[in-house]
């Protein structure tokens, strides 16, 4: 296994590291997966796979991309700008616009630089937070012909996360606004990683935390999903941008291109998929994976419904 990838590359699949710029000139680092055997003149459908919020291409995306390439698709994974091997300073900044833009930059690259891709047959998969960014990109980028979200999060739904507690929301805005003075005085933004640089040996060694934190730790803080470029979280003031930007205001305009929302029956994040599904126009489908929590759809090949993904994209990208 190559260092840093949480899954082995399937037999019959080739992976190539690539780099290209988004429309702001920021470099995006990606991995391009393809079947080892491609006939001259073949034009294959392509799938862009976005990582969970704070994740990198060597984690969940490599699981999806390797299997999709084994099934005959071209797949492109990438590190978000300010993350991993991609460009952007300061590091670990999160931007709703730039994170959605990365998906369109991937479409640019596939449609111009990869001769064996059919640029009219490009779809996207957004895992966790990338689900919201992928949908946001598809709202305006009609080159994206089909969208899948798995264990979706809408990171910009800050108000939904606070519910009716407007007092708590106001206090959070006050905290983030005050942090800007602190960051400016320090000459750098505050960044507080969520996970250790060295992973715990296994889940039994994890510290006692609340159930949600424990779930994240059971992936990111142990060898299962740990990566040195994905220590969790973003600069503190990044949250203010998310609170002031709604990713999915125009989700109904993705129609008539299809959307498939996939979620686990035990996922703590079901609310996001259900809310987005209700707002989207047809054609759309909500697919529930039995006996699966949120993080199971990151890497568990016995839970990720690859047959469903293959049939969905085969139909949507024909």
Tab-separated table of C-alpha atoms in Angstrom:
chain	number	residue	atom	x	y	z
A	1	UNK	CA	0.000	0.000	0.000
A	2	UNK	CA	1.409	3.403	-0.929
A	3	UNK	CA	2.021	5.594	2.110
A	4	UNK	CA	-0.982	7.617	3.090
A	5	UNK	CA	-3.685	5.792	1.120
A	6	UNK	CA	-6.180	4.017	3.360
A	7	UNK	CA	-7.074	1.420	0.696
A	8	UNK	CA	-5.058	-0.641	-1.755
A	9	UNK	CA	-5.245	0.165	-5.438
A	10	UNK	CA	-7.405	-2.525	-7.108
A	11	UNK	CA	-5.854	-4.755	-9.717
A	12	UNK	CA	-6.383	-3.497	-13.241
A	13	UNK	CA	-6.501	0.148	-12.137
A	14	UNK	CA	-3.896	2.842	-12.805
A	15	UNK	CA	-3.504	5.898	-10.578
A	16	UNK	CA	-1.658	9.037	-11.729
A	17	UNK	CA	-0.977	12.187	-9.721
A	18	UNK	CA	-2.117	15.351	-11.524
A	19	UNK	CA	-2.103	19.090	-10.877
A	20	UNK	CA	-4.166	21.900	-12.380
A	21	UNK	CA	-5.399	25.353	-11.386
A	22	UNK	CA	-8.843	26.578	-10.449
A	23	UNK	CA	-10.164	29.793	-11.989
A	24	UNK	CA	-8.446	31.810	-9.258
A	25	UNK	CA	-5.064	30.364	-10.190
A	26	UNK	CA	-4.771	28.198	-7.073
A	27	UNK	CA	-3.206	24.801	-7.723
A	28	UNK	CA	-5.311	21.713	-7.075
A	29	UNK	CA	-3.593	18.388	-6.457
A	30	UNK	CA	-5.474	15.343	-7.673
A	31	UNK	CA	-5.251	11.631	-8.400
A	32	UNK	CA	-6.602	10.338	-11.704
A	33	UNK	CA	-7.807	6.721	-11.705
A	34	UNK	CA	-8.546	4.759	-14.865
A	35	UNK	CA	-8.840	1.199	-16.103
A	36	UNK	CA	-5.418	-0.134	-17.064
A	37	UNK	CA	-6.688	-1.183	-20.486
A	38	UNK	CA	-8.224	1.589	-22.603
A	39	UNK	CA	-8.630	1.084	-26.336
A	40	UNK	CA	-7.506	3.776	-28.755
A	41	UNK	CA	-10.296	6.241	-29.276
A	42	UNK	CA	-12.260	5.229	-26.178
A	43	UNK	CA	-14.178	8.044	-24.484
A	44	UNK	CA	-15.114	6.975	-20.975
A	45	UNK	CA	-17.510	8.545	-18.461
A	46	UNK	CA	-15.776	10.273	-15.561
A	47	UNK	CA	-16.640	10.725	-11.890
A	48	UNK	CA	-15.181	13.412	-9.605
A	49	UNK	CA	-14.981	12.313	-5.960
A	50	UNK	CA	-14.820	14.928	-3.201
A	51	UNK	CA	-13.523	14.130	0.285
A	52	UNK	CA	-15.344	14.641	3.581
A	53	UNK	CA	-14.993	18.109	5.081
A	54	UNK	CA	-11.402	18.336	6.267
A	55	UNK	CA	-10.429	15.096	4.534
A	56	UNK	CA	-7.999	14.443	1.705
A	57	UNK	CA	-7.885	12.374	-1.447
A	58	UNK	CA	-5.947	9.526	0.195
A	59	UNK	CA	-8.874	8.742	2.526
A	60	UNK	CA	-12.455	7.953	1.464
A	61	UNK	CA	-12.077	9.232	-2.111
A	62	UNK	CA	-9.427	6.617	-2.936
A	63	UNK	CA	-11.850	3.873	-1.879
A	64	UNK	CA	-14.555	5.167	-4.236
A	65	UNK	CA	-12.245	6.051	-7.122
A	66	UNK	CA	-10.413	2.736	-7.157
A	67	UNK	CA	-13.604	0.723	-7.276
A	68	UNK	CA	-15.271	2.957	-9.876
A	69	UNK	CA	-12.202	2.720	-12.114
A	70	UNK	CA	-12.285	-1.054	-11.722
A	71	UNK	CA	-15.853	-0.881	-13.039
A	72	UNK	CA	-14.883	1.080	-16.148
A	73	UNK	CA	-15.105	4.735	-15.122
A	74	UNK	CA	-12.412	7.364	-15.009
A	75	UNK	CA	-12.316	8.850	-11.508
A	76	UNK	CA	-10.662	12.032	-10.268
A	77	UNK	CA	-10.023	12.717	-6.582
A	78	UNK	CA	-8.543	15.954	-5.254
A	79	UNK	CA	-7.434	17.887	-2.202
A	80	UNK	CA	-9.434	21.003	-1.531
A	81	UNK	CA	-7.595	24.307	-1.876
A	82	UNK	CA	-5.753	25.231	1.348
A	83	UNK	CA	-5.667	21.497	2.149
A	84	UNK	CA	-3.364	18.536	1.585
A	85	UNK	CA	-1.108	18.889	-1.452
A	86	UNK	CA	-3.170	21.660	-3.056
A	87	UNK	CA	-2.162	25.304	-3.010
A	88	UNK	CA	-3.527	28.215	-1.034
A	89	UNK	CA	-2.307	30.198	1.953
A	90	UNK	CA	-2.871	30.310	4.850
A	91	UNK	CA	-3.420	26.596	5.311
A	92	UNK	CA	-6.646	25.036	6.572
A	93	UNK	CA	-8.867	27.903	5.468
A	94	UNK	CA	-12.365	26.893	4.413
A	95	UNK	CA	-14.373	28.789	1.806
A	96	UNK	CA	-17.842	27.785	0.585
A	97	UNK	CA	-17.322	29.408	-2.814
A	98	UNK	CA	-13.830	28.039	-3.390
A	99	UNK	CA	-14.741	24.551	-2.190
A	100	UNK	CA	-17.646	24.404	-4.647
A	101	UNK	CA	-15.419	25.909	-7.354
A	102	UNK	CA	-12.981	23.002	-6.981
A	103	UNK	CA	-15.556	20.640	-8.497
A	104	UNK	CA	-15.898	22.873	-11.550
A	105	UNK	CA	-12.108	23.101	-11.826
A	106	UNK	CA	-12.029	19.306	-11.908
A	107	UNK	CA	-14.555	19.369	-14.758
A	108	UNK	CA	-12.309	21.856	-16.584
A	109	UNK	CA	-9.364	19.497	-16.257
A	110	UNK	CA	-11.189	16.323	-17.277
A	111	UNK	CA	-12.841	17.940	-20.275
A	112	UNK	CA	-9.684	19.525	-21.681
A	113	UNK	CA	-6.656	17.544	-20.515
A	114	UNK	CA	-7.781	13.899	-20.439
A	115	UNK	CA	-8.240	12.605	-23.998
A	116	UNK	CA	-9.999	9.374	-23.012
A	117	UNK	CA	-12.794	11.184	-21.107
A	118	UNK	CA	-16.124	12.045	-22.708
A	119	UNK	CA	-16.626	15.595	-21.478
A	120	UNK	CA	-20.387	15.244	-21.941
A	121	UNK	CA	-20.471	12.359	-19.436
A	122	UNK	CA	-19.089	13.774	-16.183
A	123	UNK	CA	-20.685	13.206	-12.791
A	124	UNK	CA	-19.703	13.944	-9.193
A	125	UNK	CA	-19.765	12.229	-5.814
A	126	UNK	CA	-19.575	14.314	-2.661
A	127	UNK	CA	-18.795	12.479	0.565
A	128	UNK	CA	-19.957	14.164	3.789
A	129	UNK	CA	-19.285	17.926	3.495
A	130	UNK	CA	-18.347	17.570	-0.163
A	131	UNK	CA	-21.958	16.589	-0.773
A	132	UNK	CA	-23.061	20.162	-0.183
A	133	UNK	CA	-20.195	21.609	-2.228
A	134	UNK	CA	-20.855	19.209	-5.126
A	135	UNK	CA	-24.533	20.123	-5.199
A	136	UNK	CA	-23.674	23.823	-5.049
A	137	UNK	CA	-21.325	23.464	-8.012
A	138	UNK	CA	-23.951	21.566	-10.007
A	139	UNK	CA	-26.510	24.338	-9.416
A	140	UNK	CA	-24.600	26.577	-11.829
A	141	UNK	CA	-22.252	24.232	-13.707
A	142	UNK	CA	-24.443	22.378	-16.174
A	143	UNK	CA	-21.475	20.352	-17.386
A	144	UNK	CA	-22.010	18.227	-14.270
A	145	UNK	CA	-24.568	15.721	-15.538
A	146	UNK	CA	-25.340	13.787	-12.345
A	147	UNK	CA	-24.720	14.154	-8.603
A	148	UNK	CA	-24.382	11.615	-5.803
A	149	UNK	CA	-24.028	12.514	-2.148
A	150	UNK	CA	-23.038	9.984	0.518
A	151	UNK	CA	-23.402	10.730	4.239
A	152	UNK	CA	-24.080	14.304	3.179
A	153	UNK	CA	-23.402	17.369	5.300
A	154	UNK	CA	-24.416	20.898	4.308
A	155	UNK	CA	-21.640	22.745	6.136
A	156	UNK	CA	-23.290	26.084	5.361
A	157	UNK	CA	-26.480	25.145	7.240
A	158	UNK	CA	-25.177	26.764	10.410
A	159	UNK	CA	-28.581	28.104	11.333
A	160	UNK	CA	-30.098	24.656	10.951
A	161	UNK	CA	-27.452	23.253	13.295
A	162	UNK	CA	-28.356	25.858	15.933
A	163	UNK	CA	-32.072	25.220	15.434
A	164	UNK	CA	-34.261	27.758	17.229
A	165	UNK	CA	-31.504	28.858	19.609
A	166	UNK	CA	-30.946	32.334	18.161
A	167	UNK	CA	-29.183	33.459	21.329
A	168	UNK	CA	-26.532	30.781	20.872
A	169	UNK	CA	-26.167	31.683	17.192
A	170	UNK	CA	-25.624	35.339	18.082
A	171	UNK	CA	-23.035	34.371	20.682
A	172	UNK	CA	-21.188	32.301	18.065
A	173	UNK	CA	-21.150	35.221	15.633
A	174	UNK	CA	-19.798	37.480	18.393
A	175	UNK	CA	-17.055	34.934	19.151
A	176	UNK	CA	-16.010	34.611	15.509
A	177	UNK	CA	-16.038	38.370	14.966
A	178	UNK	CA	-13.809	38.914	18.013
A	179	UNK	CA	-11.426	36.190	16.782
A	180	UNK	CA	-10.688	38.263	13.675
A	181	UNK	CA	-8.997	40.905	15.859
A	182	UNK	CA	-6.962	38.194	17.556
A	183	UNK	CA	-5.921	36.695	14.215
A	184	UNK	CA	-5.016	40.066	12.729
A	185	UNK	CA	-2.881	40.972	15.734
A	186	UNK	CA	-1.150	37.589	15.629
A	187	UNK	CA	-0.526	37.804	11.900
A	188	UNK	CA	-2.030	34.346	11.328
A	189	UNK	CA	-5.427	32.714	11.769
A	190	UNK	CA	-6.146	30.429	14.685
A	191	UNK	CA	-6.229	26.753	13.709
A	192	UNK	CA	-7.005	24.089	16.292
A	193	UNK	CA	-6.683	20.546	14.904
A	194	UNK	CA	-9.179	17.968	16.089
A	195	UNK	CA	-7.074	14.832	15.741
A	196	UNK	CA	-3.551	13.837	16.852
A	197	UNK	CA	-0.565	13.854	14.508
A	198	UNK	CA	0.159	10.279	15.588
A	199	UNK	CA	-2.903	8.007	15.521
A	200	UNK	CA	-4.065	5.952	18.477
A	201	UNK	CA	-3.245	2.265	18.033
A	202	UNK	CA	-6.944	1.242	17.835
A	203	UNK	CA	-10.420	2.322	18.936
A	204	UNK	CA	-9.947	0.814	22.407
A	205	UNK	CA	-7.201	3.366	23.080
A	206	UNK	CA	-9.372	6.398	22.256
A	207	UNK	CA	-10.160	8.826	25.092
A	208	UNK	CA	-13.675	9.153	26.502
A	209	UNK	CA	-15.647	11.767	24.561
A	210	UNK	CA	-19.198	12.526	23.508
A	211	UNK	CA	-20.801	10.143	20.965
A	212	UNK	CA	-20.336	12.410	17.925
A	213	UNK	CA	-16.696	13.195	18.679
A	214	UNK	CA	-16.099	9.513	19.290
A	215	UNK	CA	-17.468	8.685	15.852
A	216	UNK	CA	-15.073	11.109	14.146
A	217	UNK	CA	-12.201	9.742	16.242
A	218	UNK	CA	-13.038	6.170	15.235
A	219	UNK	CA	-12.155	7.108	11.682
A	220	UNK	CA	-9.694	9.999	11.691
A	221	UNK	CA	-7.728	9.293	14.881
A	222	UNK	CA	-6.903	5.611	14.312
A	223	UNK	CA	-5.098	3.804	11.457
A	224	UNK	CA	-8.435	3.176	9.720
A	225	UNK	CA	-8.595	6.725	8.348
A	226	UNK	CA	-5.755	8.754	9.838
A	227	UNK	CA	-3.719	10.935	7.499
A	228	UNK	CA	-1.153	13.611	8.448
A	229	UNK	CA	-2.762	16.060	6.007
A	230	UNK	CA	-6.206	15.678	7.599
A	231	UNK	CA	-5.995	16.506	11.287
A	232	UNK	CA	-9.509	17.900	11.383
A	233	UNK	CA	-11.108	21.290	11.527
A	234	UNK	CA	-10.372	24.554	9.768
A	235	UNK	CA	-9.238	27.988	10.845
A	236	UNK	CA	-11.664	29.235	13.476
A	237	UNK	CA	-12.944	32.191	11.465
A	238	UNK	CA	-13.752	29.942	8.506
A	239	UNK	CA	-17.034	29.204	10.273
A	240	UNK	CA	-18.160	32.785	9.752
A	241	UNK	CA	-18.031	32.362	5.973
A	242	UNK	CA	-20.197	29.261	6.234
A	243	UNK	CA	-22.710	31.120	8.410
A	244	UNK	CA	-23.068	33.809	5.719
A	245	UNK	CA	-23.365	31.597	2.621
A	246	UNK	CA	-26.121	29.134	1.722
A	247	UNK	CA	-24.786	26.390	-0.521
A	248	UNK	CA	-28.113	24.917	-1.603
A	249	UNK	CA	-30.441	27.860	-2.275
A	250	UNK	CA	-30.832	26.775	-5.910
A	251	UNK	CA	-30.755	22.991	-5.581
A	252	UNK	CA	-34.046	22.736	-7.482
A	253	UNK	CA	-32.273	24.143	-10.565
A	254	UNK	CA	-30.120	21.019	-10.916
A	255	UNK	CA	-33.152	19.327	-12.472
A	256	UNK	CA	-33.510	17.652	-14.964
A	257	UNK	CA	-30.079	16.267	-14.078
A	258	UNK	CA	-30.503	13.477	-11.518
A	259	UNK	CA	-29.430	13.470	-7.867
A	260	UNK	CA	-28.912	10.378	-5.710
A	261	UNK	CA	-28.725	10.925	-1.939
A	262	UNK	CA	-27.198	7.966	-0.057
A	263	UNK	CA	-27.271	7.772	3.730
A	264	UNK	CA	-26.916	5.160	6.435
A	265	UNK	CA	-29.956	4.183	8.454
A	266	UNK	CA	-27.998	4.939	11.670
A	267	UNK	CA	-26.242	8.072	10.406
A	268	UNK	CA	-26.327	11.056	12.748
A	269	UNK	CA	-26.320	13.217	9.584
A	270	UNK	CA	-29.563	11.938	8.042
A	271	UNK	CA	-31.150	15.351	8.561
A	272	UNK	CA	-28.986	16.917	5.849
A	273	UNK	CA	-29.811	14.330	3.177
A	274	UNK	CA	-33.510	14.406	3.996
A	275	UNK	CA	-33.665	18.210	3.942
A	276	UNK	CA	-31.778	18.466	0.635
A	277	UNK	CA	-33.855	15.676	-0.890
A	278	UNK	CA	-37.061	17.509	0.019
A	279	UNK	CA	-35.788	20.731	-1.588
A	280	UNK	CA	-34.496	19.118	-4.795
A	281	UNK	CA	-36.646	18.646	-7.892
A	282	UNK	CA	-37.094	15.412	-9.806
A	283	UNK	CA	-35.360	13.250	-10.833
A	284	UNK	CA	-34.071	12.431	-7.367
A	285	UNK	CA	-33.736	9.419	-5.109
A	286	UNK	CA	-33.035	8.891	-1.420
A	287	UNK	CA	-31.245	5.572	-0.899
A	288	UNK	CA	-30.857	4.213	2.633
A	289	UNK	CA	-28.053	1.765	3.470
A	290	UNK	CA	-29.016	-0.663	6.216
A	291	UNK	CA	-26.886	-1.018	9.339
A	292	UNK	CA	-24.617	1.916	8.482
A	293	UNK	CA	-23.520	4.935	10.481
A	294	UNK	CA	-22.184	8.145	8.972
A	295	UNK	CA	-18.507	7.142	8.727
A	296	UNK	CA	-19.310	3.693	7.307
A	297	UNK	CA	-19.882	5.307	3.911
A	298	UNK	CA	-16.358	6.725	3.964
A	299	UNK	CA	-14.508	3.452	3.547
A	300	UNK	CA	-16.490	0.303	4.290
A	301	UNK	CA	-16.797	-1.531	0.998
A	302	UNK	CA	-19.374	-3.859	2.573
A	303	UNK	CA	-21.610	-0.811	3.150
A	304	UNK	CA	-20.891	1.553	0.246
A	305	UNK	CA	-23.474	0.531	-2.404
A	306	UNK	CA	-21.167	0.341	-5.402
A	307	UNK	CA	-23.658	-1.598	-7.516
A	308	UNK	CA	-26.146	1.223	-6.978
A	309	UNK	CA	-23.527	3.829	-7.865
A	310	UNK	CA	-22.563	1.966	-11.032
A	311	UNK	CA	-26.146	1.594	-12.230
A	312	UNK	CA	-27.003	5.212	-11.377
A	313	UNK	CA	-24.075	6.661	-13.316
A	314	UNK	CA	-24.410	4.167	-16.178
A	315	UNK	CA	-27.956	5.446	-16.683
A	316	UNK	CA	-27.345	9.133	-15.935
A	317	UNK	CA	-24.201	9.424	-18.075
A	318	UNK	CA	-25.201	7.311	-21.059
